[in-house]
Amino acid sequence: MPFQNRRHTLFLLLLLAVILPVAQAGEQRPFLWEIEGETTSYMFGTIHLPDERVLALPAPVRAAFSASDAIYTEIPLDMITQLKASAAILLPEGESLRALLGPDLARRATAYVESKERDMDLFDRFTIWSFMLQLTLLDDYEKFLTGVPMDFSLYQQAVADGKQVAGLETLEEQLSLFTDLPTPDQAELLSQTLDQLESLQEKNESPAEQIIRIYLSGDLKALMEETLASTDMDSEVSRRFMDSLLKQRNLRMADRMAALLQKQPETSFFFAVGAAHFAGDDGLPTLLKQHGFKVHRLGAQPQPSPVALP
């Protein structure tokens, strides 16, 4: 698969908790928070998928972006980082995804891929974790491969506007979520993902469209519930993975946001990270408040009680 068709694969990942965010910020309830200070800064919850509805940003988001001096995405999105990410999703030469999965899981994965009129051979060089992330996109695979995710669109606009651009994490930190998982753990998470996808298939529902509807509603509680529904929380592997994916990364990103805000109080920051990182007692708004910042959501109706992350 040529690079231009793979370059966003990693960033489709935090499809927040194995199969998450997709779509556009709702016109009335964008996932947008204001951070008060000497200069106002912002946090925006993104969707890591390309979709026309995603790119049509609501007016409050456009205004916040325009007013900001520095745009921080989850990881740097420069060409070198993208090239490294593209290489990381593939197995070493001579290794096969189907061989790693074993006969039973390989047959099950192949059956699902073929039910979407795709060829399993296309994925046989993928790592287990990167294949798992591809599965949720098969209903409209070409669009997802060639389109521009919201995060990258924001990065491109920031570069065009001459704004400072950077990442809150390194590529290596984000990749380690998956590369540090033993093969049996990756296989277990893949099996759980197939459980959910097969259930949706029986109901004739698209996983991407399901999340699009939730994201467009601006309902943070529903988004978090859907994130948690994508994994089996009775599984020790799932609990550890979700803790690393959300809670531990939130702590790290909040610490780095706070350090930037304290070190550069005259700079207006726009932090763009996946929307699932904003929910609950371990979410970024709560964590920044614990750092002493005043944070509130813009343009939002009153929210239900937050869901605490595991």
mmCIF file of C-alpha atoms in Angstrom:
data_model
loop_
_atom_site.group_PDB
_atom_site.id
_atom_site.type_symbol
_atom_site.label_atom_id
_atom_site.label_comp_id
_atom_site.label_asym_id
_atom_site.label_seq_id
_atom_site.Cartn_x
_atom_site.Cartn_y
_atom_site.Cartn_z
ATOM 1 C CA MET A 1 0.000 0.000 0.000
ATOM 2 C CA PRO A 2 1.607 3.321 -1.015
ATOM 3 C CA PHE A 3 2.537 5.754 1.724
ATOM 4 C CA GLN A 4 -0.051 8.347 0.796
ATOM 5 C CA ASN A 5 -2.747 5.764 1.425
ATOM 6 C CA ARG A 6 -1.304 4.692 4.795
ATOM 7 C CA ARG A 7 -0.042 7.899 6.280
ATOM 8 C CA HIS A 8 -2.925 8.463 8.695
ATOM 9 C CA THR A 9 -3.320 4.871 9.846
ATOM 10 C CA LEU A 10 -1.841 5.403 13.291
ATOM 11 C CA PHE A 11 -3.860 8.522 13.890
ATOM 12 C CA LEU A 12 -7.063 6.691 13.054
ATOM 13 C CA LEU A 13 -6.218 4.618 16.064
ATOM 14 C CA LEU A 14 -7.353 6.623 18.983
ATOM 15 C CA LEU A 15 -10.524 5.796 17.675
ATOM 16 C CA LEU A 16 -10.716 6.004 21.271
ATOM 17 C CA ALA A 17 -10.477 2.741 22.946
ATOM 18 C CA VAL A 18 -9.979 0.477 20.067
ATOM 19 C CA ILE A 19 -12.785 1.772 17.889
ATOM 20 C CA LEU A 20 -13.603 5.313 18.649
ATOM 21 C CA PRO A 21 -14.132 8.867 17.607
ATOM 22 C CA VAL A 22 -15.443 9.569 14.196
ATOM 23 C CA ALA A 23 -17.069 12.689 12.829
ATOM 24 C CA GLN A 24 -17.828 16.322 13.260
ATOM 25 C CA ALA A 25 -18.129 18.616 16.213
ATOM 26 C CA GLY A 26 -21.805 19.354 16.759
ATOM 27 C CA GLU A 27 -22.888 22.856 15.847
ATOM 28 C CA GLN A 28 -24.491 23.527 19.214
ATOM 29 C CA ARG A 29 -22.292 21.483 21.482
ATOM 30 C CA PRO A 30 -18.713 21.307 20.211
ATOM 31 C CA PHE A 31 -16.218 19.521 22.417
ATOM 32 C CA LEU A 32 -14.488 22.819 23.180
ATOM 33 C CA TRP A 33 -13.126 23.996 26.532
ATOM 34 C CA GLU A 34 -11.710 27.379 27.525
ATOM 35 C CA ILE A 35 -8.702 27.598 29.848
ATOM 36 C CA GLU A 36 -8.571 30.920 31.653
ATOM 37 C CA GLY A 37 -5.279 32.681 32.242
ATOM 38 C CA GLU A 38 -3.267 35.745 31.340
ATOM 39 C CA THR A 39 -4.122 34.699 27.789
ATOM 40 C CA THR A 40 -7.075 32.438 27.017
ATOM 41 C CA SER A 41 -6.225 28.958 25.750
ATOM 42 C CA TYR A 42 -8.450 26.135 24.499
ATOM 43 C CA MET A 43 -8.863 22.371 24.430
ATOM 44 C CA PHE A 44 -10.785 20.738 21.590
ATOM 45 C CA GLY A 45 -11.964 17.147 21.425
ATOM 46 C CA THR A 46 -11.306 15.738 17.978
ATOM 47 C CA ILE A 47 -12.290 12.721 15.953
ATOM 48 C CA HIS A 48 -9.441 10.822 14.341
ATOM 49 C CA LEU A 49 -11.258 10.010 11.107
ATOM 50 C CA PRO A 50 -11.770 11.785 7.783
ATOM 51 C CA ASP A 51 -15.356 12.808 7.193
ATOM 52 C CA GLU A 52 -16.876 15.893 5.584
ATOM 53 C CA ARG A 53 -18.874 16.508 8.743
ATOM 54 C CA VAL A 54 -15.662 16.500 10.765
ATOM 55 C CA LEU A 55 -13.969 19.159 8.729
ATOM 56 C CA ALA A 56 -16.906 21.601 8.879
ATOM 57 C CA LEU A 57 -15.855 23.037 12.230
ATOM 58 C CA PRO A 58 -18.436 24.977 14.264
ATOM 59 C CA ALA A 59 -17.962 28.742 14.507
ATOM 60 C CA PRO A 60 -16.739 28.709 18.156
ATOM 61 C CA VAL A 61 -14.022 26.207 17.252
ATOM 62 C CA ARG A 62 -12.924 28.229 14.224
ATOM 63 C CA ALA A 63 -12.770 31.374 16.348
ATOM 64 C CA ALA A 64 -10.735 29.667 19.080
ATOM 65 C CA PHE A 65 -8.345 28.203 16.521
ATOM 66 C CA SER A 66 -7.903 31.561 14.798
ATOM 67 C CA ALA A 67 -7.208 33.318 18.107
ATOM 68 C CA SER A 68 -4.556 30.803 19.178
ATOM 69 C CA ASP A 69 -0.810 31.149 18.695
ATOM 70 C CA ALA A 70 0.202 27.507 19.099
ATOM 71 C CA ILE A 71 -1.594 24.338 17.971
ATOM 72 C CA TYR A 72 -0.742 21.134 19.831
ATOM 73 C CA THR A 73 -2.045 17.797 18.572
ATOM 74 C CA GLU A 74 -1.552 14.470 20.379
ATOM 75 C CA ILE A 75 1.705 13.766 18.539
ATOM 76 C CA PRO A 76 3.695 15.770 15.979
ATOM 77 C CA LEU A 77 2.184 15.401 12.505
ATOM 78 C CA ASP A 78 5.179 16.369 10.379
ATOM 79 C CA MET A 79 6.258 14.190 7.451
ATOM 80 C CA ILE A 80 9.095 12.451 9.313
ATOM 81 C CA THR A 81 6.737 11.370 12.090
ATOM 82 C CA GLN A 82 4.219 10.106 9.552
ATOM 83 C CA LEU A 83 6.871 8.057 7.769
ATOM 84 C CA LYS A 84 7.920 6.476 11.059
ATOM 85 C CA ALA A 85 4.283 5.726 11.879
ATOM 86 C CA SER A 86 3.737 4.097 8.502
ATOM 87 C CA ALA A 87 6.666 1.752 9.072
ATOM 88 C CA ALA A 88 5.532 0.879 12.592
ATOM 89 C CA ILE A 89 2.223 -0.670 11.537
ATOM 90 C CA LEU A 90 3.899 -3.418 9.485
ATOM 91 C CA LEU A 91 5.357 -6.737 10.585
ATOM 92 C CA PRO A 92 9.004 -7.524 9.847
ATOM 93 C CA GLU A 93 9.713 -9.169 6.500
ATOM 94 C CA GLY A 94 8.867 -12.844 6.555
ATOM 95 C CA GLU A 95 6.213 -12.584 9.279
ATOM 96 C CA SER A 96 2.497 -13.079 8.648
ATOM 97 C CA LEU A 97 -0.527 -11.751 10.510
ATOM 98 C CA ARG A 98 -2.456 -14.972 9.977
ATOM 99 C CA ALA A 99 0.398 -17.028 11.374
ATOM 100 C CA LEU A 100 0.509 -14.844 14.493
ATOM 101 C CA LEU A 101 -3.240 -15.140 15.022
ATOM 102 C CA GLY A 102 -3.406 -18.905 14.843
ATOM 103 C CA PRO A 103 -5.958 -20.845 12.787
ATOM 104 C CA ASP A 104 -9.156 -20.104 14.726
ATOM 105 C CA LEU A 105 -8.748 -16.340 15.141
ATOM 106 C CA ALA A 106 -7.314 -16.045 11.617
ATOM 107 C CA ARG A 107 -10.397 -17.768 10.163
ATOM 108 C CA ARG A 108 -12.687 -15.504 12.136
ATOM 109 C CA ALA A 109 -10.826 -12.353 11.093
ATOM 110 C CA THR A 110 -10.765 -13.468 7.462
ATOM 111 C CA ALA A 111 -14.501 -14.149 7.499
ATOM 112 C CA TYR A 112 -15.207 -10.644 8.784
ATOM 113 C CA VAL A 113 -12.885 -8.994 6.256
ATOM 114 C CA GLU A 114 -14.402 -10.971 3.383
ATOM 115 C CA SER A 115 -17.923 -10.110 4.573
ATOM 116 C CA LYS A 116 -16.940 -6.496 3.848
ATOM 117 C CA GLU A 117 -15.812 -7.536 0.342
ATOM 118 C CA ARG A 118 -12.129 -7.036 1.160
ATOM 119 C CA ASP A 119 -9.186 -9.364 0.649
ATOM 120 C CA MET A 120 -7.406 -10.577 3.776
ATOM 121 C CA ASP A 121 -4.144 -10.647 1.812
ATOM 122 C CA LEU A 122 -4.161 -6.835 1.984
ATOM 123 C CA PHE A 123 -3.645 -7.038 5.733
ATOM 124 C CA ASP A 124 -1.254 -9.963 6.115
ATOM 125 C CA ARG A 125 1.770 -7.699 6.744
ATOM 126 C CA PHE A 126 -0.032 -5.645 9.392
ATOM 127 C CA THR A 127 0.709 -6.038 13.081
ATOM 128 C CA ILE A 128 -2.171 -7.411 15.125
ATOM 129 C CA TRP A 129 -2.891 -4.054 16.741
ATOM 130 C CA SER A 130 -2.842 -2.090 13.486
ATOM 131 C CA PHE A 131 -5.085 -4.681 11.815
ATOM 132 C CA MET A 132 -7.495 -4.358 14.734
ATOM 133 C CA LEU A 133 -7.771 -0.638 14.080
ATOM 134 C CA GLN A 134 -8.387 -1.166 10.367
ATOM 135 C CA LEU A 135 -11.340 -3.475 10.975
ATOM 136 C CA THR A 136 -13.606 -0.692 12.178
ATOM 137 C CA LEU A 137 -13.087 1.219 8.918
ATOM 138 C CA LEU A 138 -13.950 -1.436 6.359
ATOM 139 C CA ASP A 139 -17.428 -0.149 5.530
ATOM 140 C CA ASP A 140 -15.899 2.836 3.733
ATOM 141 C CA TYR A 141 -12.242 1.885 3.617
ATOM 142 C CA GLU A 142 -11.117 3.934 0.612
ATOM 143 C CA LYS A 143 -12.471 7.150 2.120
ATOM 144 C CA PHE A 144 -10.744 6.500 5.413
ATOM 145 C CA LEU A 145 -7.415 5.707 3.733
ATOM 146 C CA THR A 146 -7.297 8.689 1.413
ATOM 147 C CA GLY A 147 -9.173 11.317 3.433
ATOM 148 C CA VAL A 148 -7.737 13.877 5.835
ATOM 149 C CA PRO A 149 -8.572 13.330 9.530
ATOM 150 C CA MET A 150 -9.622 16.336 11.584
ATOM 151 C CA ASP A 151 -6.363 16.402 13.544
ATOM 152 C CA PHE A 152 -4.246 16.520 10.396
ATOM 153 C CA SER A 153 -6.533 19.134 8.849
ATOM 154 C CA LEU A 154 -5.997 21.338 11.910
ATOM 155 C CA TYR A 155 -2.246 20.764 11.659
ATOM 156 C CA GLN A 156 -2.208 21.711 7.971
ATOM 157 C CA GLN A 157 -4.175 24.892 8.639
ATOM 158 C CA ALA A 158 -1.888 25.823 11.523
ATOM 159 C CA VAL A 159 1.188 25.438 9.325
ATOM 160 C CA ALA A 160 -0.457 27.492 6.574
ATOM 161 C CA ASP A 161 -1.283 30.214 9.117
ATOM 162 C CA GLY A 162 2.274 30.291 10.450
ATOM 163 C CA LYS A 163 1.277 29.097 13.908
ATOM 164 C CA GLN A 164 3.550 27.130 16.205
ATOM 165 C CA VAL A 165 2.845 23.384 15.910
ATOM 166 C CA ALA A 166 3.902 20.542 18.192
ATOM 167 C CA GLY A 167 2.690 17.390 19.930
ATOM 168 C CA LEU A 168 1.843 16.636 23.545
ATOM 169 C CA GLU A 169 3.309 13.144 23.191
ATOM 170 C CA THR A 170 6.007 11.547 21.098
ATOM 171 C CA LEU A 171 5.227 8.978 18.438
ATOM 172 C CA GLU A 172 7.186 6.425 20.454
ATOM 173 C CA GLU A 173 5.043 7.047 23.526
ATOM 174 C CA GLN A 174 1.858 6.546 21.542
ATOM 175 C CA LEU A 175 3.140 3.480 19.712
ATOM 176 C CA SER A 176 4.181 1.884 22.990
ATOM 177 C CA LEU A 177 0.511 1.505 23.900
ATOM 178 C CA PHE A 178 0.456 -1.310 21.369
ATOM 179 C CA THR A 179 4.029 -2.411 20.838
ATOM 180 C CA ASP A 180 4.449 -3.114 24.560
ATOM 181 C CA LEU A 181 1.471 -5.485 24.502
ATOM 182 C CA PRO A 182 2.451 -9.166 24.319
ATOM 183 C CA THR A 183 1.109 -10.983 21.258
ATOM 184 C CA PRO A 184 -1.483 -12.961 23.285
ATOM 185 C CA ASP A 185 -2.854 -9.705 24.732
ATOM 186 C CA GLN A 186 -3.105 -8.157 21.264
ATOM 187 C CA ALA A 187 -4.944 -11.261 20.070
ATOM 188 C CA GLU A 188 -7.385 -11.029 22.988
ATOM 189 C CA LEU A 189 -8.156 -7.388 22.196
ATOM 190 C CA LEU A 190 -8.648 -8.295 18.536
ATOM 191 C CA SER A 191 -11.080 -11.037 19.523
ATOM 192 C CA GLN A 192 -13.044 -8.552 21.642
ATOM 193 C CA THR A 193 -13.130 -6.091 18.754
ATOM 194 C CA LEU A 194 -14.478 -8.808 16.467
ATOM 195 C CA ASP A 195 -17.142 -9.616 19.080
ATOM 196 C CA GLN A 196 -18.430 -6.064 18.902
ATOM 197 C CA LEU A 197 -18.147 -5.727 15.131
ATOM 198 C CA GLU A 198 -19.955 -9.012 14.543
ATOM 199 C CA SER A 199 -22.733 -7.877 16.875
ATOM 200 C CA LEU A 200 -23.107 -4.603 14.982
ATOM 201 C CA GLN A 201 -23.059 -6.486 11.689
ATOM 202 C CA GLU A 202 -25.981 -8.632 12.834
ATOM 203 C CA LYS A 203 -27.898 -5.407 13.508
ATOM 204 C CA ASN A 204 -26.811 -3.982 10.132
ATOM 205 C CA GLU A 205 -25.116 -1.057 11.889
ATOM 206 C CA SER A 206 -21.897 0.686 10.858
ATOM 207 C CA PRO A 207 -19.449 1.218 13.751
ATOM 208 C CA ALA A 208 -18.275 4.497 12.245
ATOM 209 C CA GLU A 209 -21.765 5.907 11.746
ATOM 210 C CA GLN A 210 -22.752 4.840 15.246
ATOM 211 C CA ILE A 211 -19.977 6.966 16.714
ATOM 212 C CA ILE A 212 -20.640 9.812 14.287
ATOM 213 C CA ARG A 213 -24.165 10.127 15.654
ATOM 214 C CA ILE A 214 -22.903 10.262 19.224
ATOM 215 C CA TYR A 215 -20.165 12.766 18.449
ATOM 216 C CA LEU A 216 -22.509 15.058 16.549
ATOM 217 C CA SER A 217 -24.820 15.124 19.552
ATOM 218 C CA GLY A 218 -22.050 16.624 21.681
ATOM 219 C CA ASP A 219 -22.952 14.206 24.479
ATOM 220 C CA LEU A 220 -19.718 13.561 26.360
ATOM 221 C CA LYS A 221 -21.249 10.967 28.689
ATOM 222 C CA ALA A 222 -22.607 8.924 25.772
ATOM 223 C CA LEU A 223 -19.246 9.144 24.007
ATOM 224 C CA MET A 224 -17.474 7.812 27.071
ATOM 225 C CA GLU A 225 -19.983 5.003 27.506
ATOM 226 C CA GLU A 226 -19.445 3.968 23.886
ATOM 227 C CA THR A 227 -15.690 4.054 24.409
ATOM 228 C CA LEU A 228 -15.965 1.700 27.357
ATOM 229 C CA ALA A 229 -18.471 -0.508 25.515
ATOM 230 C CA SER A 230 -15.847 -1.307 22.898
ATOM 231 C CA THR A 231 -13.885 -3.508 25.292
ATOM 232 C CA ASP A 232 -14.649 -6.212 27.831
ATOM 233 C CA MET A 233 -13.984 -4.532 31.163
ATOM 234 C CA ASP A 234 -14.160 -7.904 32.921
ATOM 235 C CA SER A 235 -10.914 -8.729 31.140
ATOM 236 C CA GLU A 236 -7.667 -7.880 32.929
ATOM 237 C CA VAL A 237 -6.032 -7.242 29.549
ATOM 238 C CA SER A 238 -8.758 -4.761 28.621
ATOM 239 C CA ARG A 239 -8.594 -2.959 31.942
ATOM 240 C CA ARG A 240 -4.829 -2.534 31.686
ATOM 241 C CA PHE A 241 -5.093 -1.379 28.091
ATOM 242 C CA MET A 242 -7.812 1.171 28.820
ATOM 243 C CA ASP A 243 -5.851 2.467 31.802
ATOM 244 C CA SER A 244 -2.837 3.038 29.537
ATOM 245 C CA LEU A 245 -4.902 4.392 26.648
ATOM 246 C CA LEU A 246 -6.891 6.939 28.618
ATOM 247 C CA LYS A 247 -6.028 7.472 32.283
ATOM 248 C CA GLN A 248 -2.225 7.341 32.100
ATOM 249 C CA ARG A 249 -2.073 9.338 28.877
ATOM 250 C CA ASN A 250 -4.457 11.927 30.326
ATOM 251 C CA LEU A 251 -2.180 12.373 33.331
ATOM 252 C CA ARG A 252 0.832 12.814 31.058
ATOM 253 C CA MET A 253 -0.897 15.210 28.663
ATOM 254 C CA ALA A 254 -2.403 17.290 31.479
ATOM 255 C CA ASP A 255 1.028 17.636 33.112
ATOM 256 C CA ARG A 256 2.513 18.804 29.819
ATOM 257 C CA MET A 257 -0.352 21.194 29.110
ATOM 258 C CA ALA A 258 0.019 22.712 32.578
ATOM 259 C CA ALA A 259 3.773 23.115 32.131
ATOM 260 C CA LEU A 260 3.296 24.900 28.808
ATOM 261 C CA LEU A 261 0.596 27.188 30.196
ATOM 262 C CA GLN A 262 2.741 28.078 33.206
ATOM 263 C CA LYS A 263 5.953 28.579 31.235
ATOM 264 C CA GLN A 264 4.360 30.625 28.432
ATOM 265 C CA PRO A 265 1.437 32.523 30.019
ATOM 266 C CA GLU A 266 1.420 35.034 27.168
ATOM 267 C CA THR A 267 0.831 32.312 24.543
ATOM 268 C CA SER A 268 -2.663 31.220 23.520
ATOM 269 C CA PHE A 269 -2.650 27.436 23.085
ATOM 270 C CA PHE A 270 -5.134 25.261 21.193
ATOM 271 C CA PHE A 271 -4.814 21.655 22.350
ATOM 272 C CA ALA A 272 -6.512 19.210 19.955
ATOM 273 C CA VAL A 273 -6.812 15.649 21.270
ATOM 274 C CA GLY A 274 -9.317 12.825 20.960
ATOM 275 C CA ALA A 275 -12.693 13.602 22.522
ATOM 276 C CA ALA A 276 -12.692 10.574 24.833
ATOM 277 C CA HIS A 277 -9.820 12.160 26.769
ATOM 278 C CA PHE A 278 -12.186 14.791 28.185
ATOM 279 C CA ALA A 279 -14.646 12.631 30.100
ATOM 280 C CA GLY A 280 -14.873 11.811 33.764
ATOM 281 C CA ASP A 281 -12.814 12.337 36.881
ATOM 282 C CA ASP A 282 -9.672 11.357 34.966
ATOM 283 C CA GLY A 283 -10.473 13.588 31.981
ATOM 284 C CA LEU A 284 -8.325 16.512 30.888
ATOM 285 C CA PRO A 285 -10.671 19.290 32.137
ATOM 286 C CA THR A 286 -10.746 17.789 35.636
ATOM 287 C CA LEU A 287 -6.994 17.218 35.681
ATOM 288 C CA LEU A 288 -6.220 20.778 34.577
ATOM 289 C CA LYS A 289 -8.487 22.079 37.334
ATOM 290 C CA GLN A 290 -6.399 20.052 39.764
ATOM 291 C CA HIS A 291 -3.371 21.936 38.415
ATOM 292 C CA GLY A 292 -5.102 25.164 39.466
ATOM 293 C CA PHE A 293 -6.564 26.294 36.142
ATOM 294 C CA LYS A 294 -10.118 27.511 35.589
ATOM 295 C CA VAL A 295 -11.610 25.417 32.797
ATOM 296 C CA HIS A 296 -15.133 25.401 31.381
ATOM 297 C CA ARG A 297 -16.838 24.010 28.334
ATOM 298 C CA LEU A 298 -18.017 26.500 25.723
ATOM 299 C CA GLY A 299 -21.402 26.397 24.018
ATOM 300 C CA ALA A 300 -22.560 23.332 25.891
ATOM 301 C CA GLN A 301 -25.851 22.486 27.499
ATOM 302 C CA PRO A 302 -25.616 21.149 31.068
ATOM 303 C CA GLN A 303 -23.973 17.734 31.030
ATOM 304 C CA PRO A 304 -25.039 14.606 32.906
ATOM 305 C CA SER A 305 -22.798 13.433 35.708
ATOM 306 C CA PRO A 306 -19.418 12.420 34.259
ATOM 307 C CA VAL A 307 -18.412 8.798 33.943
ATOM 308 C CA ALA A 308 -15.246 7.990 35.875
ATOM 309 C CA LEU A 309 -12.688 6.104 33.839
ATOM 310 C CA PRO A 310 -11.560 2.693 35.023
#
